[in-house]
Structure formats: structure tokens, C-alpha cells
XYZ file of C-alpha atoms in Angstrom:
625
model
C 12.308 -33.718 -6.790
C 13.262 -32.285 -10.203
C 12.005 -29.061 -11.803
C 11.652 -31.092 -15.019
C 8.921 -33.406 -13.757
C 7.147 -31.321 -11.084
C 3.823 -29.577 -11.637
C 3.560 -26.786 -9.087
C 0.247 -25.499 -7.747
C 1.491 -21.915 -8.054
C 4.477 -20.358 -9.833
C 5.264 -16.758 -8.846
C 7.323 -14.857 -11.428
C 9.336 -12.077 -9.764
C 10.638 -11.649 -6.217
C 9.753 -8.044 -5.410
C 7.187 -6.946 -2.822
C 4.229 -8.343 -4.790
C 6.013 -11.622 -5.559
C 7.217 -12.122 -1.988
C 3.745 -11.649 -0.473
C 2.188 -13.796 -3.232
C 4.634 -16.658 -2.602
C 4.157 -16.473 1.190
C 0.353 -16.386 0.937
C -0.056 -19.285 -1.491
C 2.498 -21.445 0.370
C 0.900 -20.705 3.761
C -2.447 -21.818 2.321
C -0.959 -25.204 1.506
C -0.236 -24.675 -2.196
C 3.053 -26.114 -3.495
C 4.662 -22.863 -4.655
C 7.759 -21.955 -6.703
C 9.197 -18.419 -6.602
C 11.283 -17.709 -9.716
C 13.363 -14.535 -9.666
C 16.314 -13.237 -11.703
C 18.467 -12.766 -8.593
C 17.798 -14.433 -5.244
C 20.045 -11.829 -3.548
C 17.498 -9.128 -4.377
C 14.282 -10.626 -2.969
C 11.960 -7.856 -1.682
C 14.568 -5.200 -2.394
C 13.478 -1.621 -1.740
C 14.198 -0.331 -5.245
C 13.258 3.239 -4.386
C 12.928 4.910 -0.968
C 13.793 2.914 2.184
C 10.412 3.333 3.889
C 7.073 1.555 4.337
C 3.669 3.101 4.998
C 2.581 6.716 4.859
C -0.773 8.292 3.999
C -3.231 5.415 3.235
C -0.252 3.126 2.531
C 0.217 2.579 6.273
C -3.374 1.353 6.467
C -2.593 -1.122 3.658
C 0.441 -2.506 5.540
C -1.740 -2.988 8.653
C -4.331 -4.802 6.492
C -1.650 -7.075 5.026
C -0.614 -7.918 8.596
C -4.190 -8.575 9.712
C -4.522 -11.010 6.779
C -1.382 -12.935 7.790
C 1.092 -11.340 5.346
C 4.725 -10.608 6.169
C 5.286 -6.924 5.250
C 4.442 -5.440 8.667
C 6.576 -7.954 10.594
C 9.580 -7.348 8.319
C 9.093 -3.573 8.601
C 8.971 -3.684 12.419
C 12.066 -5.887 12.613
C 14.123 -3.625 10.330
C 12.772 -0.120 11.098
C 15.127 2.709 12.037
C 12.380 5.294 12.637
C 8.597 5.279 13.195
C 6.063 8.085 12.795
C 2.265 8.221 12.999
C 1.341 10.818 10.375
C -1.728 13.096 10.563
C -2.210 12.762 14.339
C -3.629 16.308 14.395
C -6.566 15.094 12.257
C -9.298 12.537 12.975
C -8.411 8.829 13.371
C -9.543 8.005 9.813
C -6.499 9.980 8.633
C -3.858 8.569 11.005
C -1.256 6.741 8.928
C 1.784 4.831 10.248
C 5.126 5.169 8.439
C 8.490 3.574 9.137
C 11.947 4.344 7.780
C 13.669 1.003 7.093
C 17.187 -0.391 6.973
C 17.331 -1.314 3.283
C 19.789 -4.217 3.577
C 18.201 -5.708 6.710
C 14.740 -5.433 5.102
C 15.639 -7.658 2.123
C 17.586 -10.083 4.338
C 14.676 -10.424 6.799
C 12.202 -11.032 3.947
C 14.379 -13.763 2.469
C 14.838 -15.437 5.862
C 11.065 -15.460 6.483
C 10.367 -16.863 3.023
C 13.004 -19.593 3.473
C 11.273 -20.594 6.718
C 7.895 -20.910 4.933
C 6.746 -24.468 4.238
C 5.623 -25.492 0.710
C 7.827 -22.795 -0.882
C 10.645 -23.560 -3.356
C 13.040 -21.075 -4.998
C 14.710 -20.941 -8.403
C 17.009 -18.277 -9.875
C 16.436 -17.749 -13.594
C 14.698 -15.318 -15.923
C 11.225 -16.218 -17.226
C 11.050 -15.256 -20.898
C 7.977 -17.147 -22.043
C 4.644 -18.574 -20.925
C 3.124 -21.988 -21.695
C -0.541 -22.195 -22.707
C -3.102 -24.830 -23.521
C -5.761 -22.865 -25.401
C -7.106 -20.226 -23.008
C -5.387 -21.746 -19.956
C -1.855 -21.208 -18.675
C 0.141 -24.367 -17.961
C 3.577 -23.070 -16.922
C 6.599 -20.932 -17.804
C 9.718 -21.049 -19.977
C 13.020 -19.761 -18.627
C 16.125 -18.215 -20.200
C 17.998 -21.499 -19.607
C 15.354 -23.293 -21.661
C 13.503 -25.027 -18.806
C 9.768 -25.546 -19.134
C 8.262 -25.638 -15.636
C 4.644 -26.728 -15.313
C 2.066 -25.187 -12.970
C -1.669 -25.156 -12.316
C -1.593 -21.358 -11.811
C 0.945 -18.595 -12.541
C 1.238 -15.154 -10.900
C 3.249 -12.520 -12.795
C 4.764 -9.854 -10.521
C 7.432 -8.466 -12.846
C 7.706 -4.942 -11.374
C 9.564 -2.580 -13.712
C 11.428 -5.383 -15.509
C 9.163 -6.082 -18.536
C 11.151 -4.573 -21.429
C 12.597 -2.108 -18.890
C 14.503 0.865 -20.308
C 16.683 3.092 -18.080
C 17.251 6.786 -18.951
C 19.963 9.100 -17.592
C 20.217 12.286 -19.657
C 20.920 11.315 -23.251
C 21.938 7.758 -22.323
C 19.445 4.903 -22.606
C 20.021 1.227 -21.827
C 17.934 -1.858 -21.079
C 17.412 -2.779 -17.432
C 14.858 -3.526 -14.740
C 16.671 -1.310 -12.214
C 20.258 -0.093 -11.746
C 22.679 -2.977 -12.268
C 20.034 -5.519 -13.349
C 18.872 -6.637 -16.802
C 15.376 -6.232 -18.235
C 12.977 -9.138 -18.773
C 11.881 -9.904 -22.325
C 9.420 -12.347 -23.853
C 6.500 -12.245 -21.395
C 4.875 -9.123 -22.905
C 5.192 -10.542 -26.407
C 3.546 -13.855 -25.424
C 0.652 -12.039 -23.722
C 0.082 -9.597 -26.604
C -0.012 -12.577 -28.975
C -2.848 -13.934 -26.811
C -4.855 -10.717 -27.256
C -3.784 -8.685 -24.210
C -3.518 -4.898 -24.426
C -0.152 -3.597 -23.136
C 1.036 -0.075 -22.362
C 4.133 1.740 -21.059
C 4.644 3.586 -17.785
C 7.523 5.494 -16.250
C 8.897 5.857 -12.772
C 12.105 7.321 -11.431
C 14.464 7.382 -8.492
C 16.715 10.055 -6.952
C 20.484 10.019 -6.442
C 22.064 8.196 -3.496
C 24.823 10.177 -1.774
C 27.478 9.875 0.934
C 26.066 11.106 4.252
C 29.567 11.983 5.463
C 29.740 14.707 2.805
C 26.578 16.541 3.979
C 26.310 19.495 6.376
C 23.339 18.668 8.614
C 23.647 21.974 10.515
C 22.001 23.660 7.509
C 18.992 21.298 7.640
C 16.040 20.761 10.002
C 16.136 17.523 11.990
C 13.090 15.240 11.592
C 13.115 12.778 14.514
C 10.732 9.847 14.964
C 7.796 9.835 17.425
C 8.580 10.192 21.138
C 6.548 7.038 21.850
C 6.837 5.047 18.623
C 4.248 2.405 17.764
C 4.728 -0.456 15.300
C 2.969 -2.048 12.328
C 2.273 -5.667 13.235
C -0.538 -6.680 15.600
C 1.541 -9.659 16.767
C 3.655 -9.419 19.951
C 6.700 -10.947 18.200
C 7.742 -7.437 17.106
C 8.475 -4.591 19.510
C 8.388 -0.781 19.148
C 11.741 0.919 18.571
C 13.723 2.002 21.645
C 16.219 4.062 19.599
C 15.728 5.771 16.238
C 17.684 7.521 13.476
C 16.600 10.998 12.414
C 15.848 12.155 8.898
C 16.544 15.774 7.863
C 14.654 18.399 5.854
C 16.112 20.963 3.460
C 14.778 22.806 0.389
C 15.550 23.576 -3.223
C 15.738 27.257 -4.246
C 15.627 29.388 -7.427
C 19.349 28.751 -8.095
C 18.752 24.977 -7.994
C 15.797 25.376 -10.360
C 17.802 27.468 -12.847
C 20.635 24.933 -12.866
C 18.158 22.102 -13.467
C 16.529 24.024 -16.353
C 19.932 24.138 -18.103
C 19.573 20.409 -18.679
C 15.984 20.392 -19.964
C 16.916 20.114 -23.639
C 19.023 17.032 -22.783
C 16.308 15.579 -20.547
C 14.543 12.414 -21.811
C 11.397 13.807 -20.146
C 11.329 16.881 -22.395
C 13.083 15.834 -25.615
C 10.541 13.123 -26.425
C 12.580 9.994 -25.659
C 10.308 9.132 -22.705
C 6.804 8.819 -24.124
C 5.094 7.096 -21.181
C 3.262 8.560 -18.175
C 4.990 8.985 -14.838
C 3.503 9.052 -11.328
C 1.447 12.226 -10.781
C 1.949 12.231 -7.010
C 5.663 11.478 -6.998
C 6.952 13.628 -9.886
C 10.585 14.096 -10.826
C 12.249 17.310 -9.661
C 12.397 18.601 -13.263
C 8.669 17.898 -13.630
C 7.973 19.792 -10.377
C 9.847 22.944 -11.409
C 8.249 22.797 -14.864
C 4.656 22.228 -13.652
C 4.887 24.457 -10.586
C 7.085 27.214 -11.997
C 5.651 29.749 -9.529
C 7.008 27.829 -6.495
C 10.358 29.075 -5.237
C 11.254 25.941 -3.294
C 10.441 22.240 -2.897
C 11.067 19.979 0.095
C 14.046 17.613 0.092
C 13.981 14.851 2.717
C 17.394 13.435 3.615
C 16.752 9.802 4.562
C 19.379 7.371 5.934
C 19.426 3.950 4.229
C 20.036 2.012 7.445
C 21.570 1.826 10.914
C 25.198 1.334 9.893
C 25.522 2.708 6.364
C 26.502 6.250 5.339
C 24.353 5.997 2.179
C 21.578 8.612 1.980
C 18.390 8.620 -0.120
C 17.596 12.138 -1.413
C 13.789 12.047 -1.275
C 12.197 14.735 -3.474
C 15.034 14.847 -6.025
C 13.940 12.047 -8.366
C 15.444 12.842 -11.765
C 16.649 11.546 -15.128
C 18.657 14.660 -16.018
C 22.287 14.234 -17.204
C 24.837 13.463 -14.483
C 26.646 16.815 -14.795
C 23.345 18.698 -14.273
C 22.411 16.522 -11.285
C 25.854 17.187 -9.826
C 25.727 20.989 -10.287
C 22.100 21.480 -9.154
C 22.221 19.351 -6.003
C 25.258 21.318 -4.715
C 23.075 24.457 -4.585
C 20.805 22.810 -1.990
C 21.697 23.911 1.580
C 23.791 21.176 3.212
C 24.787 19.548 -0.119
C 27.607 21.952 -1.088
C 30.328 19.263 -0.832
C 28.207 16.226 -1.698
C 29.727 12.972 -2.972
C 27.494 10.796 -5.183
C 27.091 7.047 -4.671
C 24.915 6.865 -7.782
C 22.923 9.219 -9.984
C 19.149 9.324 -10.295
C 17.483 7.759 -13.326
C 14.081 7.143 -14.917
C 12.804 3.761 -16.047
C 10.126 2.866 -18.583
C 8.439 -0.536 -18.473
C 5.465 -2.497 -19.799
C 2.181 -2.745 -17.915
C -1.199 -4.266 -18.734
C -4.285 -2.059 -18.222
C -5.948 -3.709 -15.187
C -9.487 -3.625 -16.621
C -8.344 -6.937 -18.200
C -8.581 -8.565 -14.724
C -11.337 -10.051 -12.573
C -11.774 -9.052 -8.912
C -9.580 -11.996 -7.827
C -6.722 -10.573 -10.023
C -7.058 -13.445 -12.517
C -6.931 -12.359 -16.155
C -10.191 -12.477 -18.126
C -8.479 -13.818 -21.276
C -6.406 -16.638 -19.783
C -7.624 -18.929 -16.998
C -5.346 -19.485 -13.969
C -3.077 -16.539 -14.861
C -2.853 -13.761 -12.246
C -1.177 -10.322 -12.323
C -0.011 -8.361 -9.254
C 1.962 -5.164 -8.653
C 3.356 -2.691 -11.170
C 2.269 -4.883 -14.087
C -1.234 -3.609 -13.144
C -0.199 0.053 -13.313
C 0.316 0.734 -9.616
C 3.172 2.490 -7.849
C 4.511 1.801 -4.356
C 5.679 -1.201 -2.347
C 2.492 -1.284 -0.262
C 0.081 -1.382 -3.215
C 2.229 -4.116 -4.814
C 2.433 -6.203 -1.629
C -1.344 -6.017 -1.114
C -2.030 -7.218 -4.664
C 0.575 -9.947 -4.287
C -1.077 -11.257 -1.139
C -4.526 -11.284 -2.777
C -3.210 -12.941 -5.960
C -1.388 -15.573 -3.856
C -4.542 -16.328 -1.868
C -6.709 -16.550 -4.980
C -4.250 -18.667 -6.970
C -4.133 -21.138 -4.059
C -7.948 -21.129 -3.802
C -8.187 -21.806 -7.561
C -6.017 -24.930 -7.212
C -8.260 -26.057 -4.314
C -11.444 -25.493 -6.397
C -12.710 -22.960 -3.832
C -14.550 -19.650 -4.259
C -12.324 -16.566 -4.779
C -11.495 -14.273 -1.846
C -12.623 -10.721 -2.630
C -12.619 -7.737 -0.272
C -15.328 -5.087 -0.668
C -14.626 -1.345 -0.741
C -16.292 -1.061 2.674
C -14.021 -3.784 4.145
C -10.481 -2.696 3.281
C -8.267 -0.237 1.434
C -7.098 -3.353 -0.428
C -10.693 -3.732 -1.654
C -10.718 -0.091 -2.840
C -7.363 -0.537 -4.590
C -8.347 -3.627 -6.567
C -11.853 -2.375 -7.387
C -10.453 0.965 -8.637
C -7.938 -0.829 -10.857
C -10.255 -3.338 -12.492
C -13.299 -1.042 -12.721
C -11.759 2.307 -13.641
C -8.359 1.236 -14.968
C -5.439 3.640 -14.755
C -3.476 5.618 -17.325
C -0.829 6.797 -14.872
C 0.880 4.936 -12.001
C -1.893 4.447 -9.396
C -1.241 5.485 -5.813
C -3.564 4.956 -2.853
C -4.897 7.953 -0.893
C -7.399 8.142 1.970
C -9.595 10.265 -0.334
C -10.069 7.282 -2.683
C -11.940 5.385 0.072
C -15.540 6.487 0.594
C -15.652 4.576 3.915
C -12.388 5.745 5.439
C -13.896 6.168 8.924
C -14.498 2.405 8.878
C -11.125 1.591 7.281
C -8.794 2.935 9.956
C -5.250 1.724 10.635
C -6.152 0.828 14.230
C -8.922 -1.674 13.408
C -7.546 -3.629 10.420
C -7.300 -6.737 12.626
C -10.931 -6.413 13.749
C -12.002 -6.059 10.113
C -9.926 -8.757 8.439
C -8.285 -11.322 10.708
C -11.371 -13.519 11.058
C -11.643 -13.714 7.246
C -7.963 -14.678 6.985
C -8.336 -17.231 9.790
C -11.181 -18.952 7.911
C -8.931 -19.119 4.832
C -6.155 -20.741 6.875
C -3.883 -17.739 6.350
C -4.014 -16.096 9.790
C -2.770 -18.126 12.768
C -4.738 -19.197 15.845
C -2.612 -16.733 17.840
C -3.801 -13.851 15.634
C -7.422 -14.926 16.006
C -7.133 -15.249 19.801
C -5.637 -11.756 20.064
C -8.448 -10.257 17.975
C -11.091 -11.923 20.150
C -9.364 -10.610 23.272
C -9.151 -7.076 21.798
C -12.823 -7.184 20.789
C -14.002 -8.396 24.209
C -11.859 -6.027 26.264
C -12.893 -3.063 24.105
C -16.608 -3.837 24.467
C -16.280 -4.464 28.212
C -14.543 -1.127 28.759
C -17.185 0.672 26.654
C -19.913 -0.974 28.787
C -18.098 0.031 31.992
C -17.749 3.692 30.907
C -21.366 3.791 29.716
C -22.565 2.739 33.181
C -20.002 4.604 35.318
C -21.363 7.701 37.064
C -18.863 10.357 38.038
C -19.363 13.151 40.541
C -18.764 16.831 39.895
C -15.949 16.639 42.460
C -14.244 14.003 40.253
C -14.570 15.740 36.935
C -14.822 19.526 37.475
C -11.100 19.983 38.260
C -10.338 18.270 34.912
C -12.819 20.496 33.067
C -11.551 23.671 34.756
C -7.953 22.850 33.795
C -9.098 22.849 30.136
C -11.283 25.992 30.494
C -14.393 23.918 29.740
C -17.922 24.227 31.165
C -18.257 22.378 34.483
C -21.159 20.123 35.576
C -23.607 20.678 38.450
C -24.518 17.058 39.182
C -23.242 13.515 38.679
C -23.190 12.273 35.053
C -22.298 9.165 33.123
C -18.623 9.298 32.104
C -19.266 8.528 28.425
C -21.176 11.825 27.980
C -18.227 13.855 29.260
C -15.623 11.725 27.435
C -17.294 12.449 24.077
C -16.274 16.133 24.283
C -13.741 16.773 21.481
C -11.373 18.834 23.670
C -10.804 15.918 26.092
C -8.755 12.750 25.728
C -9.059 9.462 27.575
C -5.867 10.161 29.515
C -7.554 13.190 31.132
C -9.798 10.805 33.093
C -7.078 8.410 34.322
C -7.070 10.265 37.660
C -10.582 8.935 38.407
C -9.975 5.992 40.765
C -12.850 3.748 39.601
C -11.717 3.986 35.985
C -7.995 3.538 36.690
C -8.676 0.535 38.956
C -10.741 -1.132 36.205
C -7.917 -0.541 33.641
C -5.262 -2.025 35.942
C -7.336 -5.013 37.102
C -8.365 -6.016 33.563
C -5.000 -5.568 31.816
C -6.258 -2.848 29.470
C -3.449 -1.670 27.149
C -3.142 1.459 24.974
C -4.485 -0.360 21.903
C -7.799 -1.036 23.726
C -7.942 2.524 25.096
C -7.474 3.900 21.559
C -10.365 1.755 20.298
C -12.634 2.938 23.129
C -11.716 6.603 22.664
C -12.447 6.427 18.914
C -15.795 4.758 19.676
C -16.773 7.433 22.244
C -15.939 10.334 19.939
C -16.878 9.009 16.498
C -19.590 6.380 16.994
C -22.182 8.591 15.227
C -20.001 8.980 12.121
C -19.056 5.301 12.158
C -22.701 4.214 12.364
C -23.686 6.519 9.497
C -20.888 5.149 7.316
C -21.886 1.556 8.140
C -25.454 2.284 7.010
C -24.181 3.776 3.732
C -21.945 0.742 3.197
C -24.869 -1.614 3.851
C -26.926 0.165 1.175
C -24.104 -0.219 -1.342
C -23.561 -3.854 -0.375
C -27.172 -4.580 -1.289
C -26.234 -3.559 -4.850
C -23.131 -5.813 -4.587
C -25.575 -8.670 -4.092
C -27.340 -7.995 -7.405
C -25.152 -10.079 -9.759
C -24.823 -9.523 -13.520
C -24.414 -12.781 -15.477
C -21.081 -13.020 -17.322
C -23.033 -13.809 -20.519
C -25.176 -10.634 -20.344
C -25.265 -8.876 -23.742
C -25.271 -5.092 -23.203
C -25.443 -4.363 -26.947
C -29.090 -5.521 -26.970
C -30.137 -3.037 -24.240
C -30.901 -0.029 -26.428
C -32.066 2.113 -23.478
C -28.483 2.184 -22.165
C -26.373 5.105 -23.399
C -23.870 4.266 -26.141
C -20.944 5.012 -23.785
C -22.414 2.775 -21.051
C -22.858 -0.118 -23.515
C -19.263 0.260 -24.691
C -17.748 0.497 -21.167
C -19.922 -2.265 -19.653
C -19.108 -4.633 -22.538
C -15.374 -3.980 -22.066
C -15.176 -4.240 -18.260
C -17.876 -6.935 -17.744
C -18.807 -5.942 -14.151
C -19.904 -8.791 -11.902
C -22.475 -6.767 -9.922
C -24.697 -3.685 -10.222
C -22.527 -1.981 -7.608
C -19.371 -2.427 -9.675
C -21.227 -1.228 -12.786
C -22.210 1.974 -10.941
C -18.521 2.839 -10.365
C -17.510 2.662 -14.033
C -16.689 6.079 -15.471
C -19.349 6.978 -18.067
C -22.117 4.778 -16.596
C -24.852 7.123 -15.308
C -27.498 6.586 -12.566
C -30.143 6.220 -15.297
C -28.061 3.422 -16.904
C -27.997 1.677 -13.510
C -31.790 2.001 -13.231
C -32.119 0.309 -16.634
C -29.832 -2.532 -15.523
C -31.777 -2.994 -12.278
C -34.966 -3.459 -14.321
C -33.233 -6.093 -16.471
C -31.959 -7.895 -13.367
C -35.507 -8.132 -12.052
C -35.179 -5.443 -9.334
């Protein structure tokens, strides 16, 4: 079968985290898919820090897994450390994070993709797009090939007209050692797309043998590490590598300031916006001048390598300044560099130009995913890639798009934020962005999403069976605890050991278990309960679900009711042909924003910045409500 006479269902341009998930999703849904990337050795490479998950990002990785994506499985198979962050807070805030082996991670991704049916690979650079009017029909490559496709997904990362900055040096590139991609932006702008520039950066990599860890604080993984994937094919870690914590100081800051006038950040050569929540070290000491120190996390790049990622020291300052300043950090006095930090500028396309299924509004069958949409982070990119892959495959099958609501998934919040509000700086997911975060926990992503993925043909029968089992066992244990009476002899010793008020008569266990100072494990000494757990094969995952239900069911119910109210507005559609300019009772700003974004429902319209509640009331009247 020749590239010259094949029309693919889906072509994915770019083999990063977004491209890899997109290719896997579309191929697993039966679409004949081609992944084109500039270098097949670098598929799913961790371009920045060697870690997956973290605050809100861990929830996204769990959601990708629940939907049948690969990121969680690859992370589990290549992790060197696991931590559940925010355990001291409520379960809505718990966020899994894993430190990964960078080389194993990319190798595992490639192996999984090569074992995926319906997926072909081709190494070349895409430098043009083929159109037929307002429809995309394929891509042009640097070697001059024209490859035809029914749909195209662009996941170009930081490669579109990428420009690397180190001090006063500037050169084209998509990341260190790799060329930039040209031609795609120009073809899209010619079709009427609006493009912009963004910036991101990366810290130096150093030789771990040259560091003095005795001057740092060890940061080990969890004592009982969990894992990301809901499938049993991956196992929790039995051994882990530690990270280490050290700090900058006023001497470091003064040495860094010496390079400010040669910094591309401050001398005007970098004109684009960088990530607010992952600033460069020079940005931190400039913006937070009153702070005497900043955290530096010393993160190993894998099991068997001495290479270290210096998290917290992202910079584009000249090499001599990087070298001098880093040596003033405790533990780095004799450091040897593997490579210096740098900043990179690249093209992105404001995401208000997309529909909810990540298809562009201007060109049919063309989808964008990842940093091209203005996001930052592997997890945000992978989530978009999966959704674009699903929706491109559905488009070729003439089926309805797959869209997740804000009340159903962090992925739904991410995409809705991007296409409704847009972004003028690299977008990063936080738990605070989700108004229904008690519903969108990391522990229940499978209960929320696997059935949807199973109906699409993306999640396996095994996944669906496990979710059904989890659901049934959880409900059965809740029913058992609700009915189980316990005597004061059973429970008072437990209460006394915690200095809590005792009971005078028998009570139902669920009333006692709801007390915030108690955990489920406190009651394992009660024979009836322990016997039930053993006889019914109840594991820790089920116990966690039950404990969350007992303690938070009131909050969860309230949030569900709020989500239901909002979903009623989701069901009030706005026709795509609706002419806002004729509705004079709308404010001028609302008319302008609504005309630009073209929301598909009243609910989406209500989330657009500048559209007021009174504007929504006007729209509801026009929609016959």
C-alpha cells in the first residue's frame, strides 16, 4: 500500500503527547490513521520535566485512562516515584503524580503505538496543508509528498516557527537539537486563521554525580504508592528513587540579575507571553523581588541515568550567568552541566476558533490539539489529543461528536475554557478552574467516563467489567454499613482512643463513620465488618469510594443538583445561523463576543467573559424559554 495512492481516515501531524493519544484513539476506533512526525525516535518525548500528573493534571491522566487512552499505562510502567499530593485536604483535591524514566517513557509509548491496529507511521516534516474550498483534504511534506486524508489533526507542539533563545543567541528549532516546522502557520493564516506567539522554557540538565545531596532535603515517594491506571496490567512501585529539595538565596538572585540586560526576556527579543504558573527563575526574582528564596527540586531523569532535571530553574539567561548562579545554590557548588536552559517561542492559534469537538470553525475536518491551542503541560495536550482523535474518527464515520460537559470531566472544563474564554497565556489546569471538583475526583474517573468510552468502542470489555464490579461492590458495602448496628462495647474503645464523645446505646455504623476525625480503617477491628470485607473481596479502591461517600455525600449531592441546573441550560441550543447583531437589547460587548465565539448553547454563552446575566435572559426569551 503506497502513501501516494492511499486516502487515510485520519492524519495526525506531530508525535508528541497530543499526537500520540490522538493517533491511538482514532486507530482504536477503527479509523485508518497515519502518524507523521519529524523524528520517530522522539515519539512522546518528555521535552520538559520527567513527570506526569500533579494538581488537577493527575485527575486528567486518570480521565484519559478511564476513556481508554495510553498515558496512565505508560506512566505506571515507567515510573520511578509516585506521590498522592494534597492528602491532608479533602478528596476533591487529591492529585496523583509520578516521576518518570524519560527514556523508558518514550520507548514504552512507541511500543504501544506500534502494537495498535490501523495505525501507520511516516517520518517527514509537514510543511503545507491541502484544501478543497473550506475542507481539508490532506498534507504536503518536506520531501514533496501529497498525502490525502478525510480528516487532519495538527498537534505541532512548540515546533511551528519555533525560535530558541539562550542569552543573546537565537536560532530556529522546535526543541534542543531539533529543527522548527515551517509552512503550516502560513497556510492557515492565508485561510483566515488568527495566529499568535507564546513562550515556554526549560531548565538546565546537570550531572547528578557532581551534586552534594547532603546539603539538600530528601523527597521520597509515598510509603504505600498507588498507580494511575485502573487496569490490573500495571502494578504499584515496589522500589522508588528519591527527589531532593534545595533553595535559591539572595546571592543566587544577585548573580542572575547581572545577566538581565543580556536576557531575551528583558531586552525585548522575546515578545510573547510565557506560562504564568511556571515562570522562569529570572521572572520569579523580578516579579517577587521581596522573596529571599525559591524552591529548587532536584529530579532524577530515570532509574539508570545520572542526568538530573533542575525543576524551578527554568531560564534563558546566557550560559555564563546560568553557570555562575547555579553554583551558589546549596549542593550545586561543583555542578557539571549536561545542557543549559533555554526559552522557546512558537506559533499558536487562539482556541476560540474551535468547536467543542476541537474541529476548526473555518475549515471542515481539520482539528487542533495541544500547544497549538495555547495550553501548557503534557497532560492537557494528551487529553486534547485523545478528544481530537475520537472526534476525527467519529467525523469519518458520520457520527455525532463526543463532547464532555464541565460537570463530567476536567477534560470538559479544559476544552470549554479554551474555546469559550480563549487564552492569552499558556493555559494550565487547576482544581480551582472546575466548579464541580467534588464530582470530578481522581478516584472516580472510571465511574464517570468508562461507560461513555465503552459505547464509543474506545474502552475495552475488561475496563467495563471492572467498572461494573467496582460500582456494585461499592453500593453493596454502603448498604451493609447503612444497616449494620454496632454496640457501644464495639465502638467506644475506638472513640476513646481518639478522645471523641462515646455512645450510650447501639447505633448504625454509618452515623459514626461520618465523623471527620475517624477513618474507615479505625473500624476494621469490628468483626462483622471485617468478615464482610474478607468474604466479598473488598479492596482498598472500594473502601476509598465508600469512605468518601460516607463523609461527603451531602456535598456531592448538592454539587450534582447544581450541575443538573446548569445542564438544563446546556440543553437550550443556539442555532449556528443566529444573528446577534439584530438583538439590540443585548449589550454591545455581548453582541461582539457572541458573534465571534458562536456558542452552541445558552450555558456556553453564559461563560463568555463580557456576557452578563441580563444578556442571557434576553437570549432565553429569543430561544422561546
